Structure formats: C-alpha cells, structure tokens
Amino acid sequence: MSAQSYIGATTDHYSGIHGVILNPAYIVNTPYRVDINLASASALGGSDYFAINVGDILKSNGGFDFDEDVDKFPKDDNNFFFNADVLGPSLMFNLNSKSSFGFSTRARGFLNLNNINGQLYENLEDGFDNSQDFNFNLEDFVGKVNAWGEIGFTYARTLIQTDKNIFAGGITLKYLMGAGSAFFNTPMLSGQYDATSNTLSTNGSLSYGLSHPDFSPENIKFNHLTSGFGADLGISYQWNEQNADGINPESYIPYKLKLGVSITDIGSINYKNGEVTQYDMNNIVDADIFDEDDFQQVLEDYYSGETTSRNIKIKLPTAFHLMADYHIKNNFYASINGDFSLISSKKHKVSHIINNFTLTPRFTTKWFSVYSPFSLREYGNFAWGFGFRAGPLMVGSGSALSNLISNNSKSTDIYVGLKVPLYL
C-alpha cells in the first residue's frame, strides 16, 4: 500500500528515497545530496471482524488465546487486509540544482478479503463446533493474494521556479517481477447450516484462480518470476519562506507550504500459464470437511469444477494521493495526506489499498525527526502512532499508541529502516 507504508516517515521533508513511495516529485529540492537506503520493511494489517486489546496481550504472559480473547464483530460483509513492503538497496541523488534521480528495489505482498459473511467465517475457523443453525448470503465475496518485486527508476525535475514558488514533477518507471497470485470470487452464493445433521448446503458458484499451477498463497516464493511494467506519477508545489534567488542554487530551499498530488501503481503483470476453475457450489456436504487446512483441496474433492488455462493479467493496486505539509514555526511541521484506492474492492484480479486520511504533526531537524500520525482508516478504524528518525535509523508505527490505549484495536502496523544520509 504505497502511502500506507512507513506511515509518518514519507511526508517528512527528510524522507529522502522513501518519499518516492508516496510521490516521485518529492526527491526534488530535498536536504540531501545523496540518500541511500540499506534495508527497510513495513507491514500493515487489520479487519473489521475482530478487535484486540493489546493491554490484555501484555498482561497475559504468553497465555493470550486469539480465538477466545479477541472481540468479534461478525456482519454480512466483513473485510480483512494485509500488506508488506520491503525496500531493498535504493538511493536518490541530485543530478543538478533542478533535477534528481532515484533507484529503488522493492518486494511487496497484498492480501484482501472483502464482503465475507462474518458468521460463516467464524464457523469455518472453528470447524462448526457448537454452532447453531444459520443462513448466509455472499454477494461479491472476493479474496486475493498478490506478491511481486519491483525495480524502479525515478526522475524528478523542477518545472517552474519563481521567487518564492517551485513546481516540480516526477515519474517512476518500474520493472515488475510477479511472484504469483491467487484469487476467488462469488457473484452470489447462498447457503444454510443444519446443526442437527452437521451439514452445509450451498447454492451458487465460485471462481478460483492461480497465476501458475504451483503457486501457494501460504508459501510464496520468488523463484518463478513473470515480468510486467508499472509507473508512478506525481507533481508538487511549494511556497518558499524566502526568496529563492538569494540562495545558493545548490542549497535546499525551505518551504512554508508544500502540496503534492500523485497516482501510484499504474500497471500490471501478465501471467501466461494461469489456471481458473469455475466450481458449481450446489451441494450438501458434511461440515467436518472444512477442518482441513487446504481450502483448494476441499473444493476439488467435494465440488464439481471445470478448469481452463489462460493468460491472467493482475493489475497493481492503483491509488490516488493528496498531501499538504505546513511549516508551523521553527522545527515544527504538520502534514495532512489522503490515500484513496482507484480499484473497486469487488475486483478479484487486483489488490487495493484501504482508504485513509492522516494528520501528522512532527518536530524535525537535520539528524532527528519525531512524528505522531493520527489516521482515520477505512472500515471505521482510528489509529494513532509514533515514529522517529535518528541519523541512519528510522522506526515507527501509525497505530502504536492507539493500540496501547484502546480495548478494540482493529488494525496495526510497524516499520523499521536503516539508511545512509548524505546532506547538502
């Protein structure tokens, strides 16, 4: 999730190479001559189905039971999400006073599960133990897992510069290496569980696909890569605090206000040896079969299906981003950014980010930044986090504080990074 990686760090004007994740134009007019990322990793996950009290986990001394000790909120259309973003060896540097170049390597993974009936999910997880009769309808039930690597080349340039204004644009062109994808969807599936006979009857259909026959969502390997191409586009505007004409052209120009607009993850990966199986779900089965770990095997053993081989195009999680960063006074800043998916959650061959709005106040200096983002996340979740940058090290979370004080945390995230900054 581009802007939902490294939450709080990417909007800092000392973000360096991490800024290209949010907007490729942000590597123009930075305080760096060169910024080198050695290794960084970020992960975010959550659901509107369950909520965790982190305090209970800390007090449990290892005795916390996820199935028994979490609060659950089953409804007709629950959602689950997870993404991981690993930034490998990467760098940005100034070509001259108006142009900058970046090179990045990334490995990314997404999981989206949308519009699942919460009561059905709970019973599938529990093996229908102690369950009562219930009916369910799944409309546009969609699940997908996607994993890929990227090699990105970024070029950003000042387009217009006046006394106190700078307009810049940037583009990242990405070579994609698809590790694989699995997906399924049910336009409509209904069913009934009979507790007396312990049977599950279903009516409808389910489509299940794999990018290549040996892909396993539980054991993703980057050894059968398929290529593709992608791009990020961005523009930025800044209103300077002092006349740019009076500053050494090789120096960083501080701003009072900075605005940014970007579209990230345009593109797709085309798998040539994919398989899609259309299952006829009209059947009555013993509910105990769902105790098996391999859901695909359950489908193959108990439901009739027709498999076809085809090319499968997996699109990237295209998203739109807005950002404003204001210099309050001295070393204090505040940024506001919104991240909006351009992909419908009903699409089953493409991952998507969760919509998100974040306010991040921060204190920042050349060698140190501390920030505390406040976020409103899709599915009704509020998150409050904390992070810092200290020389080459950055550590943070967009939800650490809210997870500690809330008794019903529905999402969590964390990131850590090590870099080599060379300042102007």
Short mmCIF file of C-alpha atoms in Angstrom, two decimals:
data_model
loop_
_atom_site.label_atom_id
_atom_site.label_comp_id
_atom_site.label_asym_id
_atom_site.label_seq_id
_atom_site.Cartn_x
_atom_site.Cartn_y
_atom_site.Cartn_z
CA MET A 1 0.00 0.00 0.00
CA SER A 2 2.18 2.78 -1.27
CA ALA A 3 1.28 5.60 1.10
CA GLN A 4 0.30 3.18 3.83
CA SER A 5 3.90 2.03 4.11
CA TYR A 6 6.23 3.85 6.52
CA ILE A 7 3.35 5.96 7.89
CA GLY A 8 4.60 9.33 9.10
CA ALA A 9 8.04 8.98 7.53
CA THR A 10 7.10 9.51 3.87
CA THR A 11 5.65 13.01 4.45
CA ASP A 12 8.75 14.31 6.25
CA HIS A 13 10.89 16.62 4.08
CA TYR A 14 13.76 14.41 5.24
CA SER A 15 12.07 11.32 3.78
CA GLY A 16 14.69 11.08 1.01
CA ILE A 17 14.38 7.94 -1.10
CA HIS A 18 11.33 6.85 0.95
CA GLY A 19 9.49 9.88 -0.44
CA VAL A 20 9.24 8.29 -3.91
CA ILE A 21 6.88 5.69 -2.42
CA LEU A 22 4.30 8.45 -1.94
CA ASN A 23 5.22 10.85 -4.78
CA PRO A 24 8.19 10.67 -7.18
CA ALA A 25 8.35 14.50 -7.33
CA TYR A 26 9.40 14.63 -3.65
CA ILE A 27 13.07 13.94 -4.37
CA VAL A 28 13.43 17.43 -5.92
CA ASN A 29 14.64 20.16 -3.54
CA THR A 30 15.45 17.93 -0.58
CA PRO A 31 18.07 18.48 2.15
CA TYR A 32 20.05 15.51 0.78
CA ARG A 33 22.82 15.33 -1.71
CA VAL A 34 22.52 11.55 -1.61
CA ASP A 35 20.23 9.30 0.44
CA ILE A 36 20.93 5.57 0.46
CA ASN A 37 18.51 3.01 1.87
CA LEU A 38 20.23 -0.17 3.04
CA ALA A 39 17.10 -2.07 4.11
CA SER A 40 13.61 -1.10 5.26
CA ALA A 41 10.46 -3.08 5.97
CA SER A 42 6.88 -2.05 6.64
CA ALA A 43 3.73 -4.10 7.33
CA LEU A 44 0.08 -3.20 7.95
CA GLY A 45 -2.90 -5.41 8.64
CA GLY A 46 -6.36 -5.44 10.14
CA SER A 47 -10.02 -6.28 9.87
CA ASP A 48 -13.44 -5.01 10.84
CA TYR A 49 -14.28 -8.56 12.00
CA PHE A 50 -12.14 -8.66 15.15
CA ALA A 51 -10.59 -6.23 17.62
CA ILE A 52 -7.69 -6.83 20.00
CA ASN A 53 -6.94 -5.37 23.42
CA VAL A 54 -3.15 -5.04 23.37
CA GLY A 55 -3.17 -4.49 27.12
CA ASP A 56 -4.62 -7.98 27.61
CA ILE A 57 -1.83 -9.45 25.49
CA LEU A 58 0.84 -7.67 27.56
CA LYS A 59 -0.75 -8.87 30.82
CA SER A 60 -1.25 -12.45 29.65
CA ASN A 61 2.42 -13.51 29.97
CA GLY A 62 2.11 -15.56 26.82
CA GLY A 63 -1.28 -17.01 27.69
CA PHE A 64 -3.29 -14.93 25.21
CA ASP A 65 -5.62 -17.05 23.06
CA PHE A 66 -6.58 -15.33 19.82
CA ASP A 67 -9.74 -17.37 19.29
CA GLU A 68 -11.01 -16.85 22.83
CA ASP A 69 -9.68 -13.43 23.87
CA VAL A 70 -10.47 -11.15 20.92
CA ASP A 71 -13.73 -9.28 20.44
CA LYS A 72 -15.52 -10.31 17.25
CA PHE A 73 -17.92 -8.25 15.17
CA PRO A 74 -19.45 -10.58 12.58
CA LYS A 75 -21.66 -8.98 9.93
CA ASP A 76 -22.78 -9.78 6.42
CA ASP A 77 -19.78 -8.11 4.73
CA ASN A 78 -16.64 -8.28 6.88
CA ASN A 79 -13.25 -7.36 5.44
CA PHE A 80 -9.61 -8.35 6.08
CA PHE A 81 -6.48 -6.66 4.73
CA PHE A 82 -2.71 -7.02 4.96
CA ASN A 83 0.25 -5.66 3.07
CA ALA A 84 4.02 -5.90 3.39
CA ASP A 85 6.54 -3.59 1.72
CA VAL A 86 10.28 -4.28 1.83
CA LEU A 87 12.51 -1.57 0.38
CA GLY A 88 15.85 -3.08 -0.57
CA PRO A 89 19.05 -1.32 -1.62
CA SER A 90 17.89 2.02 -3.04
CA LEU A 91 19.15 5.56 -3.43
CA MET A 92 18.38 9.08 -4.61
CA PHE A 93 20.81 11.81 -5.59
CA ASN A 94 20.78 15.28 -7.10
CA LEU A 95 21.87 15.42 -10.73
CA ASN A 96 21.99 19.22 -10.51
CA SER A 97 20.13 22.04 -8.74
CA LYS A 98 16.87 21.25 -10.57
CA SER A 99 16.94 17.52 -11.28
CA SER A 100 17.13 14.40 -9.13
CA PHE A 101 17.36 10.70 -9.85
CA GLY A 102 16.28 7.71 -7.81
CA PHE A 103 16.77 3.96 -7.98
CA SER A 104 14.75 1.57 -5.84
CA THR A 105 14.22 -2.14 -5.27
CA ARG A 106 11.12 -3.42 -3.50
CA ALA A 107 9.33 -6.65 -2.63
CA ARG A 108 5.60 -6.32 -1.95
CA GLY A 109 2.73 -8.51 -0.89
CA PHE A 110 -1.02 -7.89 -0.53
CA LEU A 111 -3.95 -9.81 0.90
CA ASN A 112 -7.53 -8.56 0.57
CA LEU A 113 -10.62 -10.43 1.72
CA ASN A 114 -13.84 -8.49 1.14
CA ASN A 115 -17.54 -9.00 1.76
CA ILE A 116 -17.32 -12.26 3.66
CA ASN A 117 -20.18 -13.23 5.96
CA GLY A 118 -18.70 -12.93 9.47
CA GLN A 119 -20.73 -15.75 10.96
CA LEU A 120 -19.70 -18.10 8.15
CA TYR A 121 -16.05 -17.10 8.56
CA GLU A 122 -16.22 -17.73 12.31
CA ASN A 123 -17.67 -21.19 11.81
CA LEU A 124 -15.14 -22.08 9.12
CA GLU A 125 -12.36 -21.06 11.52
CA ASP A 126 -13.89 -23.01 14.44
CA GLY A 127 -14.82 -26.08 12.40
CA PHE A 128 -18.53 -25.50 13.12
CA ASP A 129 -18.01 -26.56 16.74
CA ASN A 130 -21.05 -25.76 18.92
CA SER A 131 -22.68 -23.90 16.06
CA GLN A 132 -26.40 -23.31 15.69
CA ASP A 133 -28.47 -23.27 12.52
CA PHE A 134 -27.82 -20.24 10.34
CA ASN A 135 -28.29 -18.98 6.79
CA PHE A 136 -25.93 -16.81 4.82
CA ASN A 137 -25.65 -14.91 1.54
CA LEU A 138 -22.34 -13.95 -0.05
CA GLU A 139 -22.66 -11.21 -2.64
CA ASP A 140 -19.45 -10.12 -4.36
CA PHE A 141 -17.34 -12.15 -1.93
CA VAL A 142 -13.78 -11.59 -3.14
CA GLY A 143 -10.36 -12.74 -1.97
CA LYS A 144 -6.93 -12.19 -3.47
CA VAL A 145 -3.27 -12.62 -2.63
CA ASN A 146 -0.62 -10.92 -4.80
CA ALA A 147 3.17 -10.82 -4.45
CA TRP A 148 5.74 -9.17 -6.69
CA GLY A 149 9.09 -7.42 -6.81
CA GLU A 150 9.95 -4.05 -8.34
CA ILE A 151 12.98 -2.28 -9.74
CA GLY A 152 12.19 1.41 -10.06
CA PHE A 153 13.90 4.31 -11.83
CA THR A 154 12.75 7.77 -10.76
CA TYR A 155 13.40 11.10 -12.43
CA ALA A 156 12.11 14.35 -10.93
CA ARG A 157 12.67 17.91 -12.08
CA THR A 158 11.77 21.48 -11.21
CA LEU A 159 9.32 22.58 -13.91
CA ILE A 160 8.70 26.20 -12.90
CA GLN A 161 10.61 28.28 -10.36
CA THR A 162 9.87 31.88 -9.40
CA ASP A 163 10.98 33.99 -6.45
CA LYS A 164 9.05 32.01 -3.84
CA ASN A 165 7.39 29.22 -5.78
CA ILE A 166 8.59 25.87 -7.09
CA PHE A 167 6.55 23.49 -9.24
CA ALA A 168 8.07 20.05 -9.76
CA GLY A 169 7.11 16.82 -11.47
CA GLY A 170 8.36 13.28 -11.20
CA ILE A 171 7.89 9.83 -12.66
CA THR A 172 8.94 6.37 -11.52
CA LEU A 173 9.11 3.66 -14.16
CA LYS A 174 9.01 0.17 -12.65
CA TYR A 175 10.03 -3.20 -13.92
CA LEU A 176 7.78 -5.71 -12.20
CA MET A 177 8.61 -9.29 -11.28
CA GLY A 178 5.46 -11.20 -10.38
CA ALA A 179 5.92 -13.95 -7.79
CA GLY A 180 2.32 -15.09 -8.09
CA SER A 181 -1.33 -14.52 -7.37
CA ALA A 182 -4.35 -16.44 -6.09
CA PHE A 183 -7.90 -15.14 -6.22
CA PHE A 184 -11.51 -16.18 -5.92
CA ASN A 185 -14.91 -14.56 -6.16
CA THR A 186 -18.58 -15.46 -5.82
CA PRO A 187 -21.01 -13.11 -7.59
CA MET A 188 -23.70 -14.76 -5.46
CA LEU A 189 -23.51 -17.71 -3.10
CA SER A 190 -26.13 -18.67 -0.53
CA GLY A 191 -26.22 -21.45 2.00
CA GLN A 192 -27.66 -22.98 5.13
CA TYR A 193 -26.01 -24.80 8.02
CA ASP A 194 -28.01 -27.54 9.77
CA ALA A 195 -26.59 -28.13 13.25
CA THR A 196 -28.59 -31.32 13.80
CA SER A 197 -27.07 -33.12 10.81
CA ASN A 198 -23.87 -31.02 10.83
CA THR A 199 -24.27 -30.34 7.11
CA LEU A 200 -23.69 -27.29 4.97
CA SER A 201 -25.79 -26.83 1.85
CA THR A 202 -24.80 -24.19 -0.71
CA ASN A 203 -26.20 -22.78 -3.93
CA GLY A 204 -24.28 -20.72 -6.45
CA SER A 205 -20.84 -20.69 -7.99
CA LEU A 206 -17.27 -19.83 -7.07
CA SER A 207 -14.37 -18.94 -9.35
CA TYR A 208 -10.87 -19.82 -8.12
CA GLY A 209 -7.70 -18.84 -9.97
CA LEU A 210 -3.94 -19.22 -9.73
CA SER A 211 -1.33 -17.26 -11.66
CA HIS A 212 0.56 -20.52 -12.19
CA PRO A 213 -0.38 -24.07 -11.14
CA ASP A 214 2.22 -24.46 -8.38
CA PHE A 215 1.60 -21.07 -6.70
CA SER A 216 0.77 -21.37 -3.00
CA PRO A 217 -0.51 -18.34 -1.01
CA GLU A 218 0.82 -19.96 2.18
CA ASN A 219 4.35 -20.37 0.79
CA ILE A 220 5.18 -17.53 -1.59
CA LYS A 221 8.49 -17.95 -3.41
CA PHE A 222 10.27 -15.53 -5.70
CA ASN A 223 11.63 -18.25 -7.98
CA HIS A 224 9.14 -18.30 -10.89
CA LEU A 225 9.02 -14.62 -11.79
CA THR A 226 6.86 -13.11 -14.53
CA SER A 227 7.64 -9.64 -15.83
CA GLY A 228 5.45 -6.59 -16.17
CA PHE A 229 5.71 -2.81 -16.16
CA GLY A 230 4.34 -0.07 -13.94
CA ALA A 231 4.63 3.62 -13.17
CA ASP A 232 4.06 6.27 -10.50
CA LEU A 233 3.33 9.90 -11.46
CA GLY A 234 3.46 12.95 -9.21
CA ILE A 235 3.59 16.73 -9.08
CA SER A 236 4.37 19.06 -6.19
CA TYR A 237 4.19 22.74 -5.40
CA GLN A 238 5.96 24.62 -2.66
CA TRP A 239 5.72 28.17 -1.42
CA ASN A 240 9.12 29.18 -0.10
CA GLU A 241 9.79 31.07 3.10
CA GLN A 242 12.46 33.18 1.47
CA ASN A 243 13.34 34.39 -1.99
CA ALA A 244 14.95 31.54 -3.91
CA ASP A 245 17.07 33.96 -5.93
CA GLY A 246 19.08 34.83 -2.85
CA ILE A 247 20.02 31.22 -2.08
CA ASN A 248 22.93 29.22 -3.40
CA PRO A 249 21.42 27.13 -6.22
CA GLU A 250 22.99 24.01 -4.73
CA SER A 251 21.27 24.58 -1.37
CA TYR A 252 18.00 23.30 -0.02
CA ILE A 253 15.21 25.90 -0.17
CA PRO A 254 12.99 25.73 2.95
CA TYR A 255 9.27 25.99 2.33
CA LYS A 256 6.32 27.38 4.26
CA LEU A 257 3.80 25.20 2.44
CA LYS A 258 4.18 22.14 0.25
CA LEU A 259 1.40 20.43 -1.74
CA GLY A 260 1.54 17.15 -3.62
CA VAL A 261 -0.69 15.08 -5.91
CA SER A 262 0.24 11.64 -7.21
CA ILE A 263 -1.07 8.43 -8.74
CA THR A 264 0.87 5.32 -7.80
CA ASP A 265 0.96 1.74 -9.04
CA ILE A 266 -0.23 2.13 -12.60
CA GLY A 267 0.44 -1.11 -14.49
CA SER A 268 0.01 -4.86 -14.45
CA ILE A 269 1.70 -8.27 -14.60
CA ASN A 270 0.61 -10.77 -17.24
CA TYR A 271 0.93 -14.43 -16.20
CA LYS A 272 0.91 -16.72 -19.22
CA ASN A 273 0.26 -20.08 -17.55
CA GLY A 274 -2.62 -19.28 -15.26
CA GLU A 275 -5.49 -21.55 -14.28
CA VAL A 276 -9.07 -20.60 -13.45
CA THR A 277 -11.55 -23.15 -12.11
CA GLN A 278 -15.27 -22.49 -12.07
CA TYR A 279 -16.89 -24.50 -9.27
CA ASP A 280 -20.55 -25.46 -9.10
CA MET A 281 -21.33 -24.98 -5.41
CA ASN A 282 -24.77 -26.62 -5.50
CA ASN A 283 -24.17 -29.39 -2.97
CA ILE A 284 -24.78 -30.62 0.58
CA VAL A 285 -21.61 -31.63 2.44
CA ASP A 286 -20.56 -32.71 5.91
CA ALA A 287 -19.30 -29.57 7.69
CA ASP A 288 -16.36 -31.52 9.14
CA ILE A 289 -14.59 -31.35 5.76
CA PHE A 290 -13.73 -27.73 6.50
CA ASP A 291 -11.44 -28.86 9.31
CA GLU A 292 -8.90 -29.49 6.55
CA ASP A 293 -6.28 -26.77 6.12
CA ASP A 294 -6.24 -26.77 2.31
CA PHE A 295 -9.37 -24.95 1.09
CA GLN A 296 -8.43 -25.56 -2.54
CA GLN A 297 -8.33 -29.31 -1.88
CA VAL A 298 -11.77 -29.16 -0.27
CA LEU A 299 -13.13 -27.51 -3.42
CA GLU A 300 -11.54 -30.14 -5.64
CA ASP A 301 -12.75 -33.08 -3.54
CA TYR A 302 -16.35 -32.07 -2.84
CA TYR A 303 -17.48 -29.71 -5.59
CA SER A 304 -17.51 -30.16 -9.34
CA GLY A 305 -15.35 -27.74 -11.27
CA GLU A 306 -14.09 -27.00 -14.75
CA THR A 307 -10.53 -25.75 -15.14
CA THR A 308 -9.27 -23.67 -18.05
CA SER A 309 -5.74 -22.48 -18.77
CA ARG A 310 -5.42 -18.85 -19.76
CA ASN A 311 -3.35 -15.72 -19.57
CA ILE A 312 -4.12 -13.85 -16.36
CA LYS A 313 -3.47 -10.13 -16.05
CA ILE A 314 -3.02 -8.96 -12.46
CA LYS A 315 -3.23 -5.19 -12.08
CA LEU A 316 -1.34 -3.18 -9.48
CA PRO A 317 -3.22 -1.53 -6.57
CA THR A 318 -3.55 1.86 -8.28
CA ALA A 319 -4.17 4.70 -5.82
CA PHE A 320 -4.57 8.48 -5.71
CA HIS A 321 -2.78 10.57 -3.09
CA LEU A 322 -3.10 14.17 -1.84
CA MET A 323 -0.69 15.79 0.62
CA ALA A 324 -0.18 19.17 2.25
CA ASP A 325 2.74 19.92 4.57
CA TYR A 326 2.86 23.20 6.55
CA HIS A 327 5.85 24.70 8.37
CA ILE A 328 4.31 25.96 11.62
CA LYS A 329 7.35 27.55 13.30
CA ASN A 330 11.00 26.76 13.93
CA ASN A 331 11.31 22.95 13.65
CA PHE A 332 7.59 22.17 13.90
CA TYR A 333 5.56 20.97 10.91
CA ALA A 334 2.18 19.36 10.27
CA SER A 335 1.14 17.33 7.23
CA ILE A 336 -2.23 16.10 6.01
CA ASN A 337 -2.48 13.34 3.42
CA GLY A 338 -5.29 11.29 1.94
CA ASP A 339 -4.87 7.95 0.17
CA PHE A 340 -7.70 6.70 -1.99
CA SER A 341 -7.95 3.44 -3.89
CA LEU A 342 -8.80 3.70 -7.57
CA ILE A 343 -9.65 -0.02 -7.54
CA SER A 344 -13.04 -1.38 -6.52
CA SER A 345 -12.97 -3.96 -3.72
CA LYS A 346 -15.24 -6.10 -5.93
CA LYS A 347 -12.44 -6.67 -8.46
CA HIS A 348 -10.83 -10.07 -7.94
CA LYS A 349 -7.70 -9.82 -10.11
CA VAL A 350 -6.22 -6.78 -8.43
CA SER A 351 -5.29 -5.82 -4.87
CA HIS A 352 -6.28 -2.49 -3.38
CA ILE A 353 -5.28 -0.19 -0.54
CA ILE A 354 -7.67 0.85 2.20
CA ASN A 355 -8.81 4.46 2.03
CA ASN A 356 -7.03 6.52 4.61
CA PHE A 357 -6.77 10.10 5.92
CA THR A 358 -3.80 11.06 8.14
CA LEU A 359 -2.74 14.15 10.10
CA THR A 360 0.92 14.06 11.17
CA PRO A 361 2.47 16.73 13.42
CA ARG A 362 6.24 16.46 13.68
CA PHE A 363 9.39 18.00 15.08
CA THR A 364 12.29 17.69 12.68
CA THR A 365 15.96 18.63 12.44
CA LYS A 366 18.82 17.57 10.20
CA TRP A 367 19.66 14.45 12.19
CA PHE A 368 16.45 13.82 14.09
CA SER A 369 12.69 13.75 13.50
CA VAL A 370 9.83 12.64 15.70
CA TYR A 371 6.25 12.39 14.45
CA SER A 372 2.87 11.22 15.71
CA PRO A 373 0.33 10.42 12.95
CA PHE A 374 -3.44 10.38 13.55
CA SER A 375 -5.36 8.35 10.96
CA LEU A 376 -8.93 7.57 10.01
CA ARG A 377 -8.85 4.27 8.16
CA GLU A 378 -11.46 2.54 6.07
CA TYR A 379 -13.81 0.18 7.93
CA GLY A 380 -14.26 2.68 10.77
CA ASN A 381 -10.87 2.43 12.38
CA PHE A 382 -8.98 5.23 14.17
CA ALA A 383 -5.23 4.90 14.59
CA TRP A 384 -2.67 6.98 16.48
CA GLY A 385 1.01 6.25 16.13
CA PHE A 386 4.54 7.35 16.87
CA GLY A 387 7.82 7.23 14.96
CA PHE A 388 11.25 8.75 14.79
CA ARG A 389 14.28 9.19 12.56
CA ALA A 390 17.67 9.33 14.28
CA GLY A 391 20.52 9.65 11.78
CA PRO A 392 20.59 6.39 9.82
CA LEU A 393 17.78 4.67 11.78
CA MET A 394 14.04 5.09 11.49
CA VAL A 395 11.41 3.21 13.48
CA GLY A 396 7.70 3.79 13.74
CA SER A 397 4.09 2.73 13.65
CA GLY A 398 0.94 4.52 12.58
CA SER A 399 -1.06 2.73 15.28
CA ALA A 400 1.25 2.02 18.24
CA LEU A 401 -0.35 4.47 20.70
CA SER A 402 -3.96 3.73 19.83
CA ASN A 403 -3.23 0.01 20.12
CA LEU A 404 -1.92 0.57 23.64
CA ILE A 405 -4.80 2.68 24.93
CA SER A 406 -7.71 1.13 23.03
CA ASN A 407 -9.51 -2.06 24.03
CA ASN A 408 -10.68 -2.75 20.46
CA SER A 409 -7.83 -2.14 18.01
CA LYS A 410 -8.81 -3.22 14.51
CA SER A 411 -5.54 -2.59 12.69
CA THR A 412 -1.85 -2.43 13.39
CA ASP A 413 1.32 -1.55 11.53
CA ILE A 414 5.04 -1.22 12.08
CA TYR A 415 8.16 -0.28 10.14
CA VAL A 416 11.91 -0.09 10.58
CA GLY A 417 14.67 1.13 8.27
CA LEU A 418 18.40 1.70 8.04
CA LYS A 419 19.85 4.25 5.64
CA VAL A 420 22.94 6.35 4.90
CA PRO A 421 22.04 10.07 4.59
CA LEU A 422 24.49 12.50 2.98
CA TYR A 423 23.26 16.05 3.44
CA LEU A 424 23.85 19.19 1.39
#
